[in-house]
Tab-separated table of N, CA and C in Angstrom:
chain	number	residue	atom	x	y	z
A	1	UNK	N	165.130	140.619	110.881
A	1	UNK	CA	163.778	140.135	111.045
A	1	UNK	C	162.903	141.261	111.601
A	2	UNK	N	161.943	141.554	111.236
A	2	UNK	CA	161.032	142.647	111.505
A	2	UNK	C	159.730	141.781	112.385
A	3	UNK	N	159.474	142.740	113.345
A	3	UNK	CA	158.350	142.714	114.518
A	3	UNK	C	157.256	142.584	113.462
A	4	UNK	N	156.242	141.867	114.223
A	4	UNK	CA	154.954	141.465	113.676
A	4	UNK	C	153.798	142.285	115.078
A	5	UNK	N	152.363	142.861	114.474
A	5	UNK	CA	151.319	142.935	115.489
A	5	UNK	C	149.886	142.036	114.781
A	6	UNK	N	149.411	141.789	115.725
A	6	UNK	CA	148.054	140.921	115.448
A	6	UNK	C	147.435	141.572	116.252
A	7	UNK	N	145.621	142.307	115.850
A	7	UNK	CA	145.302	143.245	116.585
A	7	UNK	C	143.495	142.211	116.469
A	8	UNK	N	143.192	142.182	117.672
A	8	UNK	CA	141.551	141.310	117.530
A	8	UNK	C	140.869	142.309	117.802
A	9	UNK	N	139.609	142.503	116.559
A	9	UNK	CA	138.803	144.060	117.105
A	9	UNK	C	137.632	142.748	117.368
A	10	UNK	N	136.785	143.267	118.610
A	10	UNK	CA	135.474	142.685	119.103
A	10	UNK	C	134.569	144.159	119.449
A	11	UNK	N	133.443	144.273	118.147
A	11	UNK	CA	132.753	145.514	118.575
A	11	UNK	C	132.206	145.862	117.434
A	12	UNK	N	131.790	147.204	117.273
A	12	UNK	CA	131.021	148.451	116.249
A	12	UNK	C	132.381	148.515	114.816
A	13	UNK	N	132.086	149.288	114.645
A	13	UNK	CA	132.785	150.328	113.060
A	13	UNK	C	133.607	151.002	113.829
A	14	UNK	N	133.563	151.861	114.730
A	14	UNK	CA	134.481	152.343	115.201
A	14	UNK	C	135.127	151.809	115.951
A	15	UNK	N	135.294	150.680	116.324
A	15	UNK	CA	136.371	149.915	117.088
A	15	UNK	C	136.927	149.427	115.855
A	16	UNK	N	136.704	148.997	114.319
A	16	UNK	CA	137.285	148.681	113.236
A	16	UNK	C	138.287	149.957	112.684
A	17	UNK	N	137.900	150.939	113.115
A	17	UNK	CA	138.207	152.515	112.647
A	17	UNK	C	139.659	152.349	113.355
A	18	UNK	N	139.450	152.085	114.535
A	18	UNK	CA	140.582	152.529	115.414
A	18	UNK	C	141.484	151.560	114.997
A	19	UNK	N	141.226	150.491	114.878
A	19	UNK	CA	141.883	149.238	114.836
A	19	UNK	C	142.782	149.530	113.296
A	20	UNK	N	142.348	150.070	112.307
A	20	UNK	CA	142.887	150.314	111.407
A	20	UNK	C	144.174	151.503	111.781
A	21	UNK	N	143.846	152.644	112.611
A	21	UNK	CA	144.132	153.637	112.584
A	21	UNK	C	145.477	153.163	113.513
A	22	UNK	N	145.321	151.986	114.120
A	22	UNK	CA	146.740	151.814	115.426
A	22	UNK	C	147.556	151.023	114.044
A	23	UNK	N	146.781	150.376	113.318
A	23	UNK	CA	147.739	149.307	112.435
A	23	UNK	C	148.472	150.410	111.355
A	24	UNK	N	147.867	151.249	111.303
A	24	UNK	CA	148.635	151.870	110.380
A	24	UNK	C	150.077	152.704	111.575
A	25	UNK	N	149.441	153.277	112.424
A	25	UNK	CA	150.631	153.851	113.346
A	25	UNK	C	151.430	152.887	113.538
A	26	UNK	N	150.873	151.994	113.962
A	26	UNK	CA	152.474	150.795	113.846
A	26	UNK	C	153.330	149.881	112.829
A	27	UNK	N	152.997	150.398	111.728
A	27	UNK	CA	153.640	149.999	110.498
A	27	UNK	C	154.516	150.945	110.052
A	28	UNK	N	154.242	152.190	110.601
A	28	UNK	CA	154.907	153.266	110.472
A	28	UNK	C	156.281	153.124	111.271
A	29	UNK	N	155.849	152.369	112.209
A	29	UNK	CA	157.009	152.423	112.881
A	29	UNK	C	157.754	150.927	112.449
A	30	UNK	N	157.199	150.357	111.508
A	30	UNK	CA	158.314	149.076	110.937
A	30	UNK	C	157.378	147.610	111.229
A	31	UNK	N	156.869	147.578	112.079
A	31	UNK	CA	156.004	146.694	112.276
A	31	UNK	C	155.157	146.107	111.066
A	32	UNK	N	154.882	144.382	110.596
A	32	UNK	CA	153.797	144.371	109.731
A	32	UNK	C	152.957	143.507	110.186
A	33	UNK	N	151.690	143.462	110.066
A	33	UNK	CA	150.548	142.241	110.154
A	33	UNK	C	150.629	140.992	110.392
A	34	UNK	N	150.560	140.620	111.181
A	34	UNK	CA	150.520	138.872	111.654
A	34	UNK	C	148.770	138.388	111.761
A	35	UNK	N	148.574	137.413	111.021
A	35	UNK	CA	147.204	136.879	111.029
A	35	UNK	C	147.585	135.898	112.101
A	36	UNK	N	148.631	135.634	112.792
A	36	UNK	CA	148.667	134.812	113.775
A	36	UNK	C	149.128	135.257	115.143
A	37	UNK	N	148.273	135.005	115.885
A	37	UNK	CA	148.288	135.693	117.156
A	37	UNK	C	149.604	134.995	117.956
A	38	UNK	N	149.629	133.944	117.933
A	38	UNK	CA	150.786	133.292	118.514
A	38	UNK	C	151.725	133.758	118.093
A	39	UNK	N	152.220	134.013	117.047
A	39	UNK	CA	153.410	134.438	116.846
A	39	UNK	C	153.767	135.629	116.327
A	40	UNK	N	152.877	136.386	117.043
A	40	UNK	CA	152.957	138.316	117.334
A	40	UNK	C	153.811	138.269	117.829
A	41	UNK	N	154.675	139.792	117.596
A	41	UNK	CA	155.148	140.181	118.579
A	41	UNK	C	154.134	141.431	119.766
A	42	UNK	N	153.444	141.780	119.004
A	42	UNK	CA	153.264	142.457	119.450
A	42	UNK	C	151.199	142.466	119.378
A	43	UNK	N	150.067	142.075	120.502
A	43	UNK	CA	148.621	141.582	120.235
A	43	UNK	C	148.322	142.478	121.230
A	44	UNK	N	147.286	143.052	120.179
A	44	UNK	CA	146.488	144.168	121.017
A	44	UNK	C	144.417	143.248	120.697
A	45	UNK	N	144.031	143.908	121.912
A	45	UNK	CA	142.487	143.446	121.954
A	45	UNK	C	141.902	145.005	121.872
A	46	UNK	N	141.254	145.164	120.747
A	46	UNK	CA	140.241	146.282	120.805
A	46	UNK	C	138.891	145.587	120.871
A	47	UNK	N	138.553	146.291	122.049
A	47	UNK	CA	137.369	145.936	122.888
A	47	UNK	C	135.801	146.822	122.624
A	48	UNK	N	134.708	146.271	122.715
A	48	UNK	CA	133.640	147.223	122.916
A	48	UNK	C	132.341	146.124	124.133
A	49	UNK	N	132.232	147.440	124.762
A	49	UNK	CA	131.107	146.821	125.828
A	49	UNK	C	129.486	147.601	125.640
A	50	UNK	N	129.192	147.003	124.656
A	50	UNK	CA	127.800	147.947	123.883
A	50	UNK	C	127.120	146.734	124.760
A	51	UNK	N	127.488	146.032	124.120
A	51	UNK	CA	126.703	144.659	124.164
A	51	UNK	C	127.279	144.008	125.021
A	52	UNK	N	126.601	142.900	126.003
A	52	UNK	CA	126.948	141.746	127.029
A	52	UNK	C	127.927	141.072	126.388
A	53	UNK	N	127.469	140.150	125.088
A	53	UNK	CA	128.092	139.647	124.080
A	53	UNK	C	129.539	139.820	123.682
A	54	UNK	N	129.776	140.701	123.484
A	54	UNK	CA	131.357	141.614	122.859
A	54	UNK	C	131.928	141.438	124.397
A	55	UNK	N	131.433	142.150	125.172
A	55	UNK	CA	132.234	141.929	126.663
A	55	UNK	C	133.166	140.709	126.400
A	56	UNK	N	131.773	139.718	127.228
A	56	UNK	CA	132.416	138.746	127.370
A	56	UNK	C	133.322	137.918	126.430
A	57	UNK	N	133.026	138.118	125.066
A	57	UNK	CA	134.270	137.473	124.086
A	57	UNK	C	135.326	138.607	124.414
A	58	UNK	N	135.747	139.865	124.578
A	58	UNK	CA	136.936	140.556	125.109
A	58	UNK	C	137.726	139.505	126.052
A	59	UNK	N	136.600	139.534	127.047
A	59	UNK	CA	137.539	139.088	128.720
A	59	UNK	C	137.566	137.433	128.315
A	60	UNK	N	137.175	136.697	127.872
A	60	UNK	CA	137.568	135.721	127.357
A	60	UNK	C	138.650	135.294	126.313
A	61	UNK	N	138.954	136.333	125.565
A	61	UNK	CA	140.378	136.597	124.846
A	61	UNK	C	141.172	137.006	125.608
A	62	UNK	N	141.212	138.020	126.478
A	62	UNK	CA	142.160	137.941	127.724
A	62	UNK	C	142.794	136.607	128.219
A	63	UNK	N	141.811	136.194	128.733
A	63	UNK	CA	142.374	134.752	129.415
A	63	UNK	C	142.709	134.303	128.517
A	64	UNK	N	142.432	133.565	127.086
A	64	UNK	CA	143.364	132.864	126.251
A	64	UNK	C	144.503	133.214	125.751
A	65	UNK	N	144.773	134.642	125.983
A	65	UNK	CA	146.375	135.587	126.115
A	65	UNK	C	147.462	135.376	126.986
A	66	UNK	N	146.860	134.980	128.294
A	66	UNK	CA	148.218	134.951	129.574
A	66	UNK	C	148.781	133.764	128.677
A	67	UNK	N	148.583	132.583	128.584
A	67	UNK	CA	149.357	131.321	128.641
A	67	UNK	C	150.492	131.807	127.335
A	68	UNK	N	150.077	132.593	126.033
A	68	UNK	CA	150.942	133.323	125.342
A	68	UNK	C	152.273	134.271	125.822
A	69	UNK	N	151.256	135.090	127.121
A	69	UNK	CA	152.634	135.749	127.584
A	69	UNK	C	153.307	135.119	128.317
A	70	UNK	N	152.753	134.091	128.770
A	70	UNK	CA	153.798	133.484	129.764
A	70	UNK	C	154.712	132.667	129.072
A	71	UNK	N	154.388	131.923	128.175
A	71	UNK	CA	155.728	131.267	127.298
A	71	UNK	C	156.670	132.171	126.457
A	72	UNK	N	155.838	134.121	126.158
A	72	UNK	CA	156.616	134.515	125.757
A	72	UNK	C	156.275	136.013	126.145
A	73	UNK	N	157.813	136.516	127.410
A	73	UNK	CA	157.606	137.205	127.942
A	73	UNK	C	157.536	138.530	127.536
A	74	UNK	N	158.713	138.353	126.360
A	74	UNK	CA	158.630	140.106	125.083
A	74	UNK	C	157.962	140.031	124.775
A	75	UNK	N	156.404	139.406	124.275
A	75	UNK	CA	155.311	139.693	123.684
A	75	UNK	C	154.771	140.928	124.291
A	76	UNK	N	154.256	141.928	123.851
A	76	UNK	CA	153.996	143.067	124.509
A	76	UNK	C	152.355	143.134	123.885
A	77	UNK	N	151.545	143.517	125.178
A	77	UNK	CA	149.612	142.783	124.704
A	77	UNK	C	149.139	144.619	125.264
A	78	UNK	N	148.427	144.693	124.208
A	78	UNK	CA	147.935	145.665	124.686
A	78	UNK	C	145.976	145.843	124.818
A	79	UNK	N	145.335	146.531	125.365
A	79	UNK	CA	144.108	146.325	125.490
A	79	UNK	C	143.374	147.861	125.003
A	80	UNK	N	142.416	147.912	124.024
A	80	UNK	CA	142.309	149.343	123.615
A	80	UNK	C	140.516	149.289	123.492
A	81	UNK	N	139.857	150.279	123.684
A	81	UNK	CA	138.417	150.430	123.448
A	81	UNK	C	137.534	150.834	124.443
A	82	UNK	N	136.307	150.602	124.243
A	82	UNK	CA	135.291	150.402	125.555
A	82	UNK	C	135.733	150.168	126.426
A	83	UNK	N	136.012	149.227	127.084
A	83	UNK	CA	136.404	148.772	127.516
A	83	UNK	C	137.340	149.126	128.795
A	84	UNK	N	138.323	149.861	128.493
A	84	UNK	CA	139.083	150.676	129.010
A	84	UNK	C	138.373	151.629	129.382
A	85	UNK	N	137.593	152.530	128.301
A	85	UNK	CA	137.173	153.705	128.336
A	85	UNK	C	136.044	153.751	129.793
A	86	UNK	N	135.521	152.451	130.009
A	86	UNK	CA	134.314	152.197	130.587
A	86	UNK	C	134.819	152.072	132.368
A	87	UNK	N	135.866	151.026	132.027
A	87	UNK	CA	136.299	150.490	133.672
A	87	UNK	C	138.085	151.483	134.309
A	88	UNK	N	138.236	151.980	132.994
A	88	UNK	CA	139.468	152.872	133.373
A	88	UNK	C	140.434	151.624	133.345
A	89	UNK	N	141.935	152.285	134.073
A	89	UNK	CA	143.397	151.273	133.725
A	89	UNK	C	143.297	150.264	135.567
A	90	UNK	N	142.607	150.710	136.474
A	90	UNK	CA	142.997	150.068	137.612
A	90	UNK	C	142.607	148.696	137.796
A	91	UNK	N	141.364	148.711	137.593
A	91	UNK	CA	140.561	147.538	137.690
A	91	UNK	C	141.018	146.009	136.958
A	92	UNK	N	141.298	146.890	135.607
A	92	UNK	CA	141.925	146.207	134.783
A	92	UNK	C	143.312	145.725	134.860
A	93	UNK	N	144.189	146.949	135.238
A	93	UNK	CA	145.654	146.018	135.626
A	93	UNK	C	145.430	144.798	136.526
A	94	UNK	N	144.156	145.058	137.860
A	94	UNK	CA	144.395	143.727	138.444
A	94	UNK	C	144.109	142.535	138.114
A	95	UNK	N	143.057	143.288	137.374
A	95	UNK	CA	141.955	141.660	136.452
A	95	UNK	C	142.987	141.126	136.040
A	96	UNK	N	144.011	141.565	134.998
A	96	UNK	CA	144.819	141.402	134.054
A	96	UNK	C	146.357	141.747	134.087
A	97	UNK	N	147.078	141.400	134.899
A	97	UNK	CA	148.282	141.912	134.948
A	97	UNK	C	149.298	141.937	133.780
A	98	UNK	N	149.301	140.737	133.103
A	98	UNK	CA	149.645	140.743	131.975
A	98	UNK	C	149.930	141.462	130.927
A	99	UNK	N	148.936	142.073	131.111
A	99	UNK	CA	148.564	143.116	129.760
A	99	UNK	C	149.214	144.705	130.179
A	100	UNK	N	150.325	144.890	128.816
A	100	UNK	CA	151.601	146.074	128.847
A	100	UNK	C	150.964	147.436	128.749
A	101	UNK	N	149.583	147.201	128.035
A	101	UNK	CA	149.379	148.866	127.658
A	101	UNK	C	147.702	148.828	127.548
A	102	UNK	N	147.308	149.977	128.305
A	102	UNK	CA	145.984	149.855	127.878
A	102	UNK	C	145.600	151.322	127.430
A	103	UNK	N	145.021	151.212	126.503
A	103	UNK	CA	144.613	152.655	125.607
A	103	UNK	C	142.887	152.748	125.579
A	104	UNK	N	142.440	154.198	125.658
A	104	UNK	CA	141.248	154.499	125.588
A	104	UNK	C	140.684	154.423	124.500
A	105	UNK	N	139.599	154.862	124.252
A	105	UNK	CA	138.943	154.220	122.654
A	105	UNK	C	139.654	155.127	121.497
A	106	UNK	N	140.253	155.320	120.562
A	106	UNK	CA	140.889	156.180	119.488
A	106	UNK	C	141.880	156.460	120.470
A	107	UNK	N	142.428	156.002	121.290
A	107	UNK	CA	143.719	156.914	121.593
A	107	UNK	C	145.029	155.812	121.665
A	108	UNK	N	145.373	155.360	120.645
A	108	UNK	CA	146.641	154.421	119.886
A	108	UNK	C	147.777	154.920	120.862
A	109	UNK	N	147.968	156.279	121.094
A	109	UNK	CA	149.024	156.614	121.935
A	109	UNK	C	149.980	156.055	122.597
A	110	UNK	N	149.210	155.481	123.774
A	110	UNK	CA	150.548	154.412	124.454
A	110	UNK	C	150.892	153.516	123.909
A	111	UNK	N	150.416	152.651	122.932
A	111	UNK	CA	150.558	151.397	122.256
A	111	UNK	C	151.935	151.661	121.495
A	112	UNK	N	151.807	153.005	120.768
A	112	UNK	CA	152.791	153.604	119.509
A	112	UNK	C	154.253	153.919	120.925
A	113	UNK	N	153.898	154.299	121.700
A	113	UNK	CA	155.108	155.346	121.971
A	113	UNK	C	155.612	154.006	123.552
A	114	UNK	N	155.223	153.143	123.606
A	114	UNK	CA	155.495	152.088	124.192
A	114	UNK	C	156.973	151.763	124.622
């Protein structure tokens, strides 16, 4: 049985850019597409904070994420974009403990080598 990722982009073209660019790095590594977030193995949130708007649907997909990891603890969630880029990894681990990996805007890096 092969790993599944479900990746939610909230943002610009280039948060679509990236979002393409991690899905392809992780198919590479065996992984394929899940249109269903529940039953990822593996859900990343690419984020953008241009707008109030995008924010808050980010951090509101957050919260509808824990109750996922908590029924399933190998789910591995990662958080990538603005977002990051904006508030850095600290703030955010506390907001969010949950969440395994957080990557800067184009930088797929930790997500892949996880």
């Amino acid at each position: 049985m092969s790993h599944t990722y479900h990746i939610a982009t909230f943002g610009c073209q280039m948060n679509e850019a990236d979002s393409q660019r991690l899905a392809s790095e992780l198919e590479k590594l065996g992984l394929r597409a899940n249109p269903d977030r529940a039953s990822a193995d593996v859900l990343v949130l690419n984020t953008c904070v241009v707008r109030q708007g995008a924010e808050d649907k980010a951090l509101s997909y957050l919260n509808m994420i824990k109750p996922l990891k908590q029924r399933n603890p190998d789910l591995v969630v990662g958080v990538m974009g603005c977002l990051v880029g904006v508030r850095g990894n600290t703030p955010l681990q506390r907001a969010f403990p949950w969440v395994d990996v957080f990557m800067a805007p184009s930088e797929p890096g930790p997500m892949v080598n996880f």
